[in-house]
Structure formats: structure tokens, C-alpha cells
């Protein structure tokens, strides 16, 4: 759902990229990197969007579509084999699931690139377009904390100011380092579209950033009361992510200095939005899960898919089923009072010449 909301921004970035090059300099090969691509059903969605956008823009300009090199990047633990198996489907379906006229599409070549995007991944000035979706809110490491963030697993209204400051400083280091690495890898005039979980408020400890993590903290706290989790273990567990504000992002882009910020927009992704996607098979399946188990079941499955390794590494695998079942039950119990949503920020950048 979040990726589809950025479709227009991605298409505009590709169109601008192609139109800023005249017929003589129009690229014979457009090289793209999708950073933090994961290995789920949405992994190839952005690639489909780029392929279609390049084909449409080339047609509008009366030029032959360039070849497209798509580099799929994630950590070495990602299941790249499943991604490559799914590539066959990309040859037949467009981003909205309709049959694709393969003859009209550019020639595409895919590469898997394992490694952390907080460091260099590609040769100097080799990329035309970079994309990343819901990855950059995750930090390269948990910041060193001077105080205990007691009773919380992320920033909240009761978090000490020193903890909040440490989180921001780690995000600042990671985000500017990311921009610096991409500036070295991208050609002048290249485009980059980044989407990350964020917040609309100035205070990083505002509850807006915590609404999806509070139920997990509550579930863990209940397990502490029942003697199933050690209190010290609970108090030492903090999620390595930071939901930045638009102002923080704009300031860091300006401070790093390699990119022009072309566009920024904020939107909400409602965890129940799939209820309205009646033509989506996955949405129908998720709706059935909701009908049977409550809205929290679907939210719990999505959250578990993202953070299960973090929970398992800290608390052990034995608690996983119990804690995420409790998490889902808490979400269901509060869903009539609270709308579970994810504040998202998308930015479109141009690499300075």
C-alpha cells in the first residue's frame, strides 16, 4: 500500500531523469538500485514501475527505450533465491497485475547485491536512479544510551531526553552516511526516491511515533508481571529505529550537500486500508484473517515479519508465539478506539552535477 502511494513520485523522477538528457545523451543503459528490497511480494513492484515509466517516457520522447539494469540490494541474510524465482512473473505482469506486452518493454537485467547500504555498494558514478522503501528508519546499530529507557521499547513520552538525543544522533550519522555513499555512486543529475516511516510532530518522543510499538511493550510488560520475561531483559530491549520529522530530513539533506530536494510529501498508511482493496488477492486473504481473528491478527503478522529476529535474539525464540499473540489481541481490543496507522515520508532528490 505504501509503495503504491509513491508510484506517482517514482514515475515523475524517471520522467525528469530522461527529459533532462537530450537525444544525444539519452542513456543506452539506465542503471537502477533498489536498496533494502527484502524478499516479499513487493520486492519487484518498484522494478515494474520503473520499467513501465522508462518505456512510457521513451515513447513520449520518440526514442528507443534504453536497457535497464536493476540492482536488488539487501542484507546477505535476505532470500535472494526466492527473488530470482519471482523474476519470471515480472516478465508477464505490470505493477498493477495486468498482462504486460513483453515486446514493448525495455530489455531488463537483474543483479542481487548483498550488503549494507550504510556503506558503499557500487562503483563510482554508476547509478542513474536509486530507490529505497521503509528501510532507512532502521538504524545501523542501537545507539549507546546513558540512561535506561524504562518501561519502553522505543521513544515515548516517558523516555529520558538523553535517550531521545542519542537516537537522533545515530540517525543523523546513518542518514548522512547513506547520502554520502549514494552521492559517490550516482551520476550527476541522477534521481533518488526514498520512503521511510516518520512523524509529523517536532518531538521524537511524541506518541505518534509509538502507537504501533506501545502494544508490543504492553505485551512484554504483561509477560514480565507473569514471570515469563525478566524485567531486566525488558528494560534493556530497545528497537533500533528512528522515525524522523520532515524538518530533520530536510536539514540533513541540506547539511550533507550532495543533493537537491525536489519533492517531499507526507502520507498515512492505515493498517486496515487493505479492507477497501477488493480486487487484491492478498487483501482478500488478509480480510479473511481479520474476520476470523480480529484486526490485530493481521497487524501482528506484519510486525512479526519485520522484527522477529530482534525479539528472538534478545529474549529467545520461546516467547515469540506468545508475545505476538498478545500483541495482536491488544491491537484488536484497542482498534475501535485507535486508528493504527504508519506516518510515511517520501522524498525525491537529484544528485547535483
mmCIF file of C-alpha atoms in Angstrom:
data_model
loop_
_atom_site.group_PDB
_atom_site.id
_atom_site.type_symbol
_atom_site.label_atom_id
_atom_site.label_comp_id
_atom_site.label_asym_id
_atom_site.label_seq_id
_atom_site.Cartn_x
_atom_site.Cartn_y
_atom_site.Cartn_z
ATOM 1 C CA UNK A 1 0.000 0.000 0.000
ATOM 2 C CA UNK A 2 2.788 2.447 0.909
ATOM 3 C CA UNK A 3 4.757 1.719 -2.260
ATOM 4 C CA UNK A 4 1.689 2.280 -4.429
ATOM 5 C CA UNK A 5 1.216 5.706 -2.827
ATOM 6 C CA UNK A 6 4.680 6.677 -4.063
ATOM 7 C CA UNK A 7 4.093 5.458 -7.627
ATOM 8 C CA UNK A 8 3.465 8.961 -8.953
ATOM 9 C CA UNK A 9 6.663 10.298 -7.355
ATOM 10 C CA UNK A 10 8.739 7.450 -8.839
ATOM 11 C CA UNK A 11 7.247 7.953 -12.298
ATOM 12 C CA UNK A 12 7.918 11.700 -12.146
ATOM 13 C CA UNK A 13 11.524 11.124 -11.101
ATOM 14 C CA UNK A 14 12.080 8.746 -14.030
ATOM 15 C CA UNK A 15 10.423 11.165 -16.439
ATOM 16 C CA UNK A 16 12.574 14.058 -15.183
ATOM 17 C CA UNK A 17 15.691 11.906 -15.419
ATOM 18 C CA UNK A 18 15.036 11.046 -19.048
ATOM 19 C CA UNK A 19 13.908 14.511 -20.123
ATOM 20 C CA UNK A 20 16.937 16.288 -18.677
ATOM 21 C CA UNK A 21 19.105 14.368 -21.141
ATOM 22 C CA UNK A 22 18.849 15.373 -24.781
ATOM 23 C CA UNK A 23 18.665 12.889 -27.637
ATOM 24 C CA UNK A 24 22.442 12.685 -27.897
ATOM 25 C CA UNK A 25 22.975 11.976 -24.201
ATOM 26 C CA UNK A 26 19.933 9.749 -23.717
ATOM 27 C CA UNK A 27 21.305 6.720 -21.831
ATOM 28 C CA UNK A 28 21.707 3.441 -23.664
ATOM 29 C CA UNK A 29 21.504 1.688 -20.295
ATOM 30 C CA UNK A 30 19.662 3.049 -17.270
ATOM 31 C CA UNK A 31 21.138 1.627 -14.069
ATOM 32 C CA UNK A 32 18.927 1.463 -11.006
ATOM 33 C CA UNK A 33 19.415 0.263 -7.417
ATOM 34 C CA UNK A 34 16.595 -0.755 -5.081
ATOM 35 C CA UNK A 35 18.123 -0.654 -1.595
ATOM 36 C CA UNK A 36 16.623 -2.783 1.173
ATOM 37 C CA UNK A 37 14.498 -4.661 -1.363
ATOM 38 C CA UNK A 38 13.621 -7.551 1.010
ATOM 39 C CA UNK A 39 12.263 -10.795 -0.481
ATOM 40 C CA UNK A 40 8.499 -10.469 -0.124
ATOM 41 C CA UNK A 41 5.661 -9.950 -2.614
ATOM 42 C CA UNK A 42 6.512 -6.247 -3.096
ATOM 43 C CA UNK A 43 10.196 -6.781 -3.927
ATOM 44 C CA UNK A 44 9.727 -6.474 -7.696
ATOM 45 C CA UNK A 45 6.926 -3.915 -7.609
ATOM 46 C CA UNK A 46 9.199 -0.888 -7.858
ATOM 47 C CA UNK A 47 11.167 -2.528 -10.666
ATOM 48 C CA UNK A 48 7.901 -2.915 -12.569
ATOM 49 C CA UNK A 49 7.086 0.738 -12.035
ATOM 50 C CA UNK A 50 10.492 1.838 -13.300
ATOM 51 C CA UNK A 51 10.325 -0.415 -16.369
ATOM 52 C CA UNK A 52 6.903 0.946 -17.324
ATOM 53 C CA UNK A 53 7.920 4.557 -16.613
ATOM 54 C CA UNK A 54 11.041 4.255 -18.772
ATOM 55 C CA UNK A 55 9.042 2.666 -21.603
ATOM 56 C CA UNK A 56 6.326 5.349 -21.459
ATOM 57 C CA UNK A 57 8.777 8.254 -21.237
ATOM 58 C CA UNK A 58 10.883 6.908 -24.097
ATOM 59 C CA UNK A 59 7.769 6.554 -26.244
ATOM 60 C CA UNK A 60 6.715 10.131 -25.449
ATOM 61 C CA UNK A 61 10.178 11.361 -26.449
ATOM 62 C CA UNK A 62 10.184 9.327 -29.637
ATOM 63 C CA UNK A 63 13.275 7.418 -28.560
ATOM 64 C CA UNK A 64 14.111 3.764 -28.215
ATOM 65 C CA UNK A 65 13.882 2.562 -24.620
ATOM 66 C CA UNK A 66 17.283 2.045 -23.014
ATOM 67 C CA UNK A 67 18.255 -1.258 -21.492
ATOM 68 C CA UNK A 68 17.607 -1.315 -17.748
ATOM 69 C CA UNK A 69 19.971 -2.764 -15.154
ATOM 70 C CA UNK A 70 18.159 -3.291 -11.833
ATOM 71 C CA UNK A 71 20.344 -3.989 -8.810
ATOM 72 C CA UNK A 72 18.401 -5.539 -5.931
ATOM 73 C CA UNK A 73 20.136 -4.930 -2.613
ATOM 74 C CA UNK A 74 19.529 -6.269 0.860
ATOM 75 C CA UNK A 75 21.484 -7.809 3.707
ATOM 76 C CA UNK A 76 23.202 -11.135 2.937
ATOM 77 C CA UNK A 77 20.590 -12.956 5.034
ATOM 78 C CA UNK A 78 17.830 -11.995 2.580
ATOM 79 C CA UNK A 79 16.347 -14.811 0.484
ATOM 80 C CA UNK A 80 17.681 -13.781 -2.914
ATOM 81 C CA UNK A 81 16.793 -17.180 -4.416
ATOM 82 C CA UNK A 82 13.069 -16.532 -3.950
ATOM 83 C CA UNK A 83 13.509 -13.106 -5.560
ATOM 84 C CA UNK A 84 15.138 -14.563 -8.650
ATOM 85 C CA UNK A 85 12.413 -17.224 -8.926
ATOM 86 C CA UNK A 86 9.792 -14.448 -8.829
ATOM 87 C CA UNK A 87 11.501 -12.584 -11.682
ATOM 88 C CA UNK A 88 9.693 -14.743 -14.228
ATOM 89 C CA UNK A 89 6.380 -13.226 -13.135
ATOM 90 C CA UNK A 90 7.744 -9.736 -13.750
ATOM 91 C CA UNK A 91 8.098 -10.561 -17.436
ATOM 92 C CA UNK A 92 4.358 -11.093 -17.718
ATOM 93 C CA UNK A 93 2.705 -8.701 -15.295
ATOM 94 C CA UNK A 94 2.842 -4.968 -14.855
ATOM 95 C CA UNK A 95 2.844 -3.241 -11.479
ATOM 96 C CA UNK A 96 -0.988 -3.312 -11.265
ATOM 97 C CA UNK A 97 -1.227 -7.003 -12.100
ATOM 98 C CA UNK A 98 -2.302 -6.695 -15.730
ATOM 99 C CA UNK A 99 -0.674 -8.636 -18.549
ATOM 100 C CA UNK A 100 2.409 -6.893 -19.878
ATOM 101 C CA UNK A 101 3.253 -6.717 -23.579
ATOM 102 C CA UNK A 102 6.790 -8.052 -23.273
ATOM 103 C CA UNK A 103 7.682 -6.922 -26.791
ATOM 104 C CA UNK A 104 7.034 -3.278 -25.843
ATOM 105 C CA UNK A 105 9.170 -3.351 -22.708
ATOM 106 C CA UNK A 106 12.860 -2.443 -22.404
ATOM 107 C CA UNK A 107 15.397 -5.230 -22.064
ATOM 108 C CA UNK A 108 15.976 -5.735 -18.338
ATOM 109 C CA UNK A 109 18.858 -7.293 -16.439
ATOM 110 C CA UNK A 110 18.717 -8.082 -12.721
ATOM 111 C CA UNK A 111 21.510 -8.446 -10.189
ATOM 112 C CA UNK A 112 21.468 -9.311 -6.498
ATOM 113 C CA UNK A 113 23.769 -7.150 -4.377
ATOM 114 C CA UNK A 114 24.112 -8.339 -0.761
ATOM 115 C CA UNK A 115 25.446 -5.842 1.742
ATOM 116 C CA UNK A 116 24.561 -2.896 3.984
ATOM 117 C CA UNK A 117 23.512 0.324 2.258
ATOM 118 C CA UNK A 118 25.160 2.280 5.056
ATOM 119 C CA UNK A 119 28.392 1.649 3.160
ATOM 120 C CA UNK A 120 29.455 1.731 -0.485
ATOM 121 C CA UNK A 121 27.861 -0.909 -2.720
ATOM 122 C CA UNK A 122 28.503 0.210 -6.314
ATOM 123 C CA UNK A 123 31.301 1.706 -8.431
ATOM 124 C CA UNK A 124 31.759 5.456 -8.656
ATOM 125 C CA UNK A 125 29.169 7.282 -10.802
ATOM 126 C CA UNK A 126 27.486 4.096 -11.968
ATOM 127 C CA UNK A 127 23.839 4.674 -10.955
ATOM 128 C CA UNK A 128 21.098 6.734 -12.636
ATOM 129 C CA UNK A 129 18.256 6.015 -10.218
ATOM 130 C CA UNK A 130 18.119 4.863 -6.577
ATOM 131 C CA UNK A 131 15.075 3.784 -4.608
ATOM 132 C CA UNK A 132 14.523 2.673 -1.021
ATOM 133 C CA UNK A 133 11.243 1.975 0.751
ATOM 134 C CA UNK A 134 10.713 1.673 4.528
ATOM 135 C CA UNK A 135 14.331 0.777 5.263
ATOM 136 C CA UNK A 136 16.041 3.999 6.302
ATOM 137 C CA UNK A 137 14.142 4.373 9.572
ATOM 138 C CA UNK A 138 16.127 1.343 10.785
ATOM 139 C CA UNK A 139 19.438 2.290 12.342
ATOM 140 C CA UNK A 140 22.757 0.618 11.580
ATOM 141 C CA UNK A 141 23.075 -0.077 15.297
ATOM 142 C CA UNK A 142 21.357 0.684 18.566
ATOM 143 C CA UNK A 143 22.744 3.953 19.971
ATOM 144 C CA UNK A 144 24.716 3.905 23.214
ATOM 145 C CA UNK A 145 22.300 5.051 25.915
ATOM 146 C CA UNK A 146 23.328 6.951 29.047
ATOM 147 C CA UNK A 147 20.058 6.127 30.832
ATOM 148 C CA UNK A 148 17.616 3.209 30.895
ATOM 149 C CA UNK A 149 14.533 3.693 28.730
ATOM 150 C CA UNK A 150 12.476 2.002 31.441
ATOM 151 C CA UNK A 151 9.079 0.611 30.508
ATOM 152 C CA UNK A 152 9.557 1.382 26.813
ATOM 153 C CA UNK A 153 10.959 -0.371 23.783
ATOM 154 C CA UNK A 154 11.163 2.821 21.722
ATOM 155 C CA UNK A 155 10.903 6.577 22.234
ATOM 156 C CA UNK A 156 7.803 7.669 24.148
ATOM 157 C CA UNK A 157 6.622 10.497 26.387
ATOM 158 C CA UNK A 158 8.390 8.892 29.366
ATOM 159 C CA UNK A 159 11.711 8.408 27.569
ATOM 160 C CA UNK A 160 14.630 10.422 29.048
ATOM 161 C CA UNK A 161 15.821 13.288 26.861
ATOM 162 C CA UNK A 162 19.320 11.804 26.690
ATOM 163 C CA UNK A 163 17.906 8.636 25.104
ATOM 164 C CA UNK A 164 15.947 10.617 22.515
ATOM 165 C CA UNK A 165 19.052 12.652 21.695
ATOM 166 C CA UNK A 166 21.157 9.509 21.276
ATOM 167 C CA UNK A 167 18.614 8.072 18.855
ATOM 168 C CA UNK A 168 18.649 11.227 16.728
ATOM 169 C CA UNK A 169 22.437 11.405 16.680
ATOM 170 C CA UNK A 170 22.603 7.797 15.442
ATOM 171 C CA UNK A 171 20.006 8.537 12.757
ATOM 172 C CA UNK A 172 21.945 11.642 11.728
ATOM 173 C CA UNK A 173 25.130 9.601 11.342
ATOM 174 C CA UNK A 174 23.380 6.853 9.396
ATOM 175 C CA UNK A 175 21.290 9.055 7.110
ATOM 176 C CA UNK A 176 24.088 11.445 6.153
ATOM 177 C CA UNK A 177 26.407 8.466 5.629
ATOM 178 C CA UNK A 178 23.805 6.905 3.344
ATOM 179 C CA UNK A 179 23.535 10.112 1.313
ATOM 180 C CA UNK A 180 27.314 10.433 1.077
ATOM 181 C CA UNK A 181 27.728 6.875 -0.228
ATOM 182 C CA UNK A 182 24.967 7.325 -2.796
ATOM 183 C CA UNK A 183 26.427 10.658 -3.926
ATOM 184 C CA UNK A 184 29.646 8.850 -4.826
ATOM 185 C CA UNK A 185 27.827 6.066 -6.657
ATOM 186 C CA UNK A 186 25.355 8.214 -8.635
ATOM 187 C CA UNK A 187 25.928 10.149 -11.825
ATOM 188 C CA UNK A 188 25.332 13.884 -11.808
ATOM 189 C CA UNK A 189 21.653 14.541 -12.480
ATOM 190 C CA UNK A 190 20.644 11.097 -11.195
ATOM 191 C CA UNK A 191 17.423 10.754 -9.212
ATOM 192 C CA UNK A 192 16.680 9.136 -5.882
ATOM 193 C CA UNK A 193 13.297 8.414 -4.242
ATOM 194 C CA UNK A 194 13.273 7.436 -0.573
ATOM 195 C CA UNK A 195 10.299 6.475 1.588
ATOM 196 C CA UNK A 196 10.641 5.958 5.310
ATOM 197 C CA UNK A 197 8.444 5.764 8.368
ATOM 198 C CA UNK A 198 8.390 9.169 10.008
ATOM 199 C CA UNK A 199 6.377 11.543 12.110
ATOM 200 C CA UNK A 200 4.641 14.898 11.661
ATOM 201 C CA UNK A 201 5.500 16.309 15.086
ATOM 202 C CA UNK A 202 8.712 18.024 16.184
ATOM 203 C CA UNK A 203 9.178 15.944 19.345
ATOM 204 C CA UNK A 204 10.646 12.483 18.689
ATOM 205 C CA UNK A 205 9.006 11.294 21.924
ATOM 206 C CA UNK A 206 5.501 12.108 20.737
ATOM 207 C CA UNK A 207 3.087 9.184 20.932
ATOM 208 C CA UNK A 208 2.536 9.370 17.159
ATOM 209 C CA UNK A 209 5.836 7.549 16.718
ATOM 210 C CA UNK A 210 4.990 4.960 19.339
ATOM 211 C CA UNK A 211 1.439 3.865 18.543
ATOM 212 C CA UNK A 212 2.412 0.605 16.846
ATOM 213 C CA UNK A 213 5.132 -0.242 19.388
ATOM 214 C CA UNK A 214 3.159 0.523 22.539
ATOM 215 C CA UNK A 215 1.057 -2.681 22.258
ATOM 216 C CA UNK A 216 4.250 -4.739 21.964
ATOM 217 C CA UNK A 217 5.671 -3.051 25.066
ATOM 218 C CA UNK A 218 2.392 -3.791 26.859
ATOM 219 C CA UNK A 219 2.534 -7.446 25.816
ATOM 220 C CA UNK A 220 6.106 -7.788 27.055
ATOM 221 C CA UNK A 221 5.267 -5.988 30.297
ATOM 222 C CA UNK A 222 2.378 -8.389 30.934
ATOM 223 C CA UNK A 223 4.815 -11.264 30.469
ATOM 224 C CA UNK A 224 7.155 -9.628 32.987
ATOM 225 C CA UNK A 225 4.318 -9.477 35.533
ATOM 226 C CA UNK A 226 3.599 -13.164 34.907
ATOM 227 C CA UNK A 227 7.234 -14.128 35.357
ATOM 228 C CA UNK A 228 7.673 -15.198 31.732
ATOM 229 C CA UNK A 229 10.166 -12.434 30.873
ATOM 230 C CA UNK A 230 12.871 -10.973 33.102
ATOM 231 C CA UNK A 231 12.303 -7.294 33.926
ATOM 232 C CA UNK A 232 15.961 -6.501 33.270
ATOM 233 C CA UNK A 233 15.657 -8.075 29.811
ATOM 234 C CA UNK A 234 12.584 -5.984 29.096
ATOM 235 C CA UNK A 235 14.172 -2.710 30.226
ATOM 236 C CA UNK A 236 17.270 -3.341 28.096
ATOM 237 C CA UNK A 237 15.306 -4.011 24.896
ATOM 238 C CA UNK A 238 15.131 -1.009 22.547
ATOM 239 C CA UNK A 239 14.223 -1.042 18.872
ATOM 240 C CA UNK A 240 16.992 0.278 16.575
ATOM 241 C CA UNK A 241 14.850 2.628 14.536
ATOM 242 C CA UNK A 242 14.164 6.350 14.365
ATOM 243 C CA UNK A 243 11.098 7.973 12.832
ATOM 244 C CA UNK A 244 12.357 11.353 11.665
ATOM 245 C CA UNK A 245 10.358 14.523 11.079
ATOM 246 C CA UNK A 246 10.226 16.311 7.703
ATOM 247 C CA UNK A 247 12.309 19.168 9.139
ATOM 248 C CA UNK A 248 15.016 16.795 10.354
ATOM 249 C CA UNK A 249 15.186 15.092 6.963
ATOM 250 C CA UNK A 250 15.338 18.369 5.032
ATOM 251 C CA UNK A 251 18.042 19.730 7.342
ATOM 252 C CA UNK A 252 20.183 16.599 6.949
ATOM 253 C CA UNK A 253 19.859 16.639 3.150
ATOM 254 C CA UNK A 254 20.968 20.277 3.143
ATOM 255 C CA UNK A 255 23.804 19.604 5.583
ATOM 256 C CA UNK A 256 25.207 16.682 3.543
ATOM 257 C CA UNK A 257 25.046 18.891 0.456
ATOM 258 C CA UNK A 258 25.208 16.459 -2.479
ATOM 259 C CA UNK A 259 21.530 16.501 -3.424
ATOM 260 C CA UNK A 260 18.761 18.912 -4.313
ATOM 261 C CA UNK A 261 15.463 18.131 -2.590
ATOM 262 C CA UNK A 262 12.850 18.242 -5.365
ATOM 263 C CA UNK A 263 9.810 16.994 -3.520
ATOM 264 C CA UNK A 264 8.663 15.927 -0.056
ATOM 265 C CA UNK A 265 5.273 14.594 0.912
ATOM 266 C CA UNK A 266 3.737 13.017 3.992
ATOM 267 C CA UNK A 267 1.007 10.392 3.950
ATOM 268 C CA UNK A 268 -0.571 7.862 6.289
ATOM 269 C CA UNK A 269 -0.754 4.141 5.664
ATOM 270 C CA UNK A 270 -3.718 2.743 7.585
ATOM 271 C CA UNK A 271 -3.186 -0.869 8.613
ATOM 272 C CA UNK A 272 -6.813 -1.550 7.704
ATOM 273 C CA UNK A 273 -6.559 0.036 4.256
ATOM 274 C CA UNK A 274 -6.492 -3.376 2.526
ATOM 275 C CA UNK A 275 -10.138 -3.842 3.500
ATOM 276 C CA UNK A 276 -11.005 -1.479 0.658
ATOM 277 C CA UNK A 277 -8.789 -3.232 -1.908
ATOM 278 C CA UNK A 278 -11.433 -5.698 -3.053
ATOM 279 C CA UNK A 279 -9.587 -6.782 -6.193
ATOM 280 C CA UNK A 280 -6.388 -7.680 -4.383
ATOM 281 C CA UNK A 281 -5.994 -11.389 -3.655
ATOM 282 C CA UNK A 282 -3.642 -10.725 -0.758
ATOM 283 C CA UNK A 283 -6.096 -8.199 0.645
ATOM 284 C CA UNK A 284 -8.927 -10.745 0.446
ATOM 285 C CA UNK A 285 -6.809 -13.278 2.296
ATOM 286 C CA UNK A 286 -5.907 -10.716 4.956
ATOM 287 C CA UNK A 287 -9.546 -9.692 5.316
ATOM 288 C CA UNK A 288 -10.471 -13.306 5.999
ATOM 289 C CA UNK A 289 -7.809 -13.433 8.689
ATOM 290 C CA UNK A 290 -9.316 -10.290 10.175
ATOM 291 C CA UNK A 291 -12.828 -11.708 10.086
ATOM 292 C CA UNK A 292 -11.612 -14.817 11.935
ATOM 293 C CA UNK A 293 -9.169 -13.324 14.434
ATOM 294 C CA UNK A 294 -9.715 -9.554 14.626
ATOM 295 C CA UNK A 295 -7.731 -6.725 13.065
ATOM 296 C CA UNK A 296 -4.816 -7.322 15.420
ATOM 297 C CA UNK A 297 -4.009 -10.683 13.843
ATOM 298 C CA UNK A 298 -3.068 -9.108 10.511
ATOM 299 C CA UNK A 299 -1.124 -6.269 12.149
ATOM 300 C CA UNK A 300 0.704 -8.745 14.370
ATOM 301 C CA UNK A 301 1.725 -10.870 11.386
ATOM 302 C CA UNK A 302 3.118 -7.822 9.587
ATOM 303 C CA UNK A 303 5.033 -6.567 12.633
ATOM 304 C CA UNK A 304 6.357 -10.029 13.432
ATOM 305 C CA UNK A 305 7.699 -10.422 9.900
ATOM 306 C CA UNK A 306 9.738 -7.266 10.367
ATOM 307 C CA UNK A 307 11.130 -7.591 13.885
ATOM 308 C CA UNK A 308 11.011 -11.285 14.829
ATOM 309 C CA UNK A 309 14.822 -11.689 14.643
ATOM 310 C CA UNK A 310 15.303 -8.720 17.005
ATOM 311 C CA UNK A 311 12.888 -10.140 19.560
ATOM 312 C CA UNK A 312 14.289 -13.665 19.261
ATOM 313 C CA UNK A 313 17.896 -12.533 19.635
ATOM 314 C CA UNK A 314 17.128 -10.581 22.796
ATOM 315 C CA UNK A 315 14.522 -12.726 24.559
ATOM 316 C CA UNK A 316 14.925 -16.125 22.898
ATOM 317 C CA UNK A 317 12.663 -17.871 20.418
ATOM 318 C CA UNK A 318 10.498 -19.494 23.088
ATOM 319 C CA UNK A 319 8.396 -16.350 23.681
ATOM 320 C CA UNK A 320 7.719 -15.475 20.031
ATOM 321 C CA UNK A 321 4.295 -17.077 19.542
ATOM 322 C CA UNK A 322 3.051 -15.884 22.921
ATOM 323 C CA UNK A 323 4.236 -12.283 22.685
ATOM 324 C CA UNK A 324 2.933 -11.688 19.160
ATOM 325 C CA UNK A 325 -0.392 -13.357 20.005
ATOM 326 C CA UNK A 326 -0.730 -10.950 22.926
ATOM 327 C CA UNK A 327 0.304 -8.064 20.676
ATOM 328 C CA UNK A 328 -2.477 -8.916 18.221
ATOM 329 C CA UNK A 329 -5.041 -9.212 20.991
ATOM 330 C CA UNK A 330 -4.120 -5.781 22.349
ATOM 331 C CA UNK A 331 -4.407 -4.257 18.866
ATOM 332 C CA UNK A 332 -7.836 -5.841 18.393
ATOM 333 C CA UNK A 333 -9.018 -4.652 21.808
ATOM 334 C CA UNK A 334 -7.996 -1.054 21.092
ATOM 335 C CA UNK A 335 -8.802 -0.887 17.363
ATOM 336 C CA UNK A 336 -12.268 0.583 17.951
ATOM 337 C CA UNK A 337 -10.696 3.456 19.881
ATOM 338 C CA UNK A 338 -7.446 3.987 17.997
ATOM 339 C CA UNK A 339 -6.654 4.003 14.281
ATOM 340 C CA UNK A 340 -3.422 2.112 13.706
ATOM 341 C CA UNK A 341 -1.518 3.997 11.054
ATOM 342 C CA UNK A 342 2.009 4.486 9.848
ATOM 343 C CA UNK A 343 3.138 8.039 9.103
ATOM 344 C CA UNK A 344 5.282 7.899 5.973
ATOM 345 C CA UNK A 345 7.575 10.451 4.347
ATOM 346 C CA UNK A 346 8.662 10.295 0.704
ATOM 347 C CA UNK A 347 11.403 12.500 -0.696
ATOM 348 C CA UNK A 348 12.622 12.871 -4.279
ATOM 349 C CA UNK A 349 16.226 14.036 -4.737
ATOM 350 C CA UNK A 350 18.503 14.990 -7.611
ATOM 351 C CA UNK A 351 22.242 14.400 -7.475
ATOM 352 C CA UNK A 352 23.989 17.717 -8.051
ATOM 353 C CA UNK A 353 26.098 17.922 -11.206
#
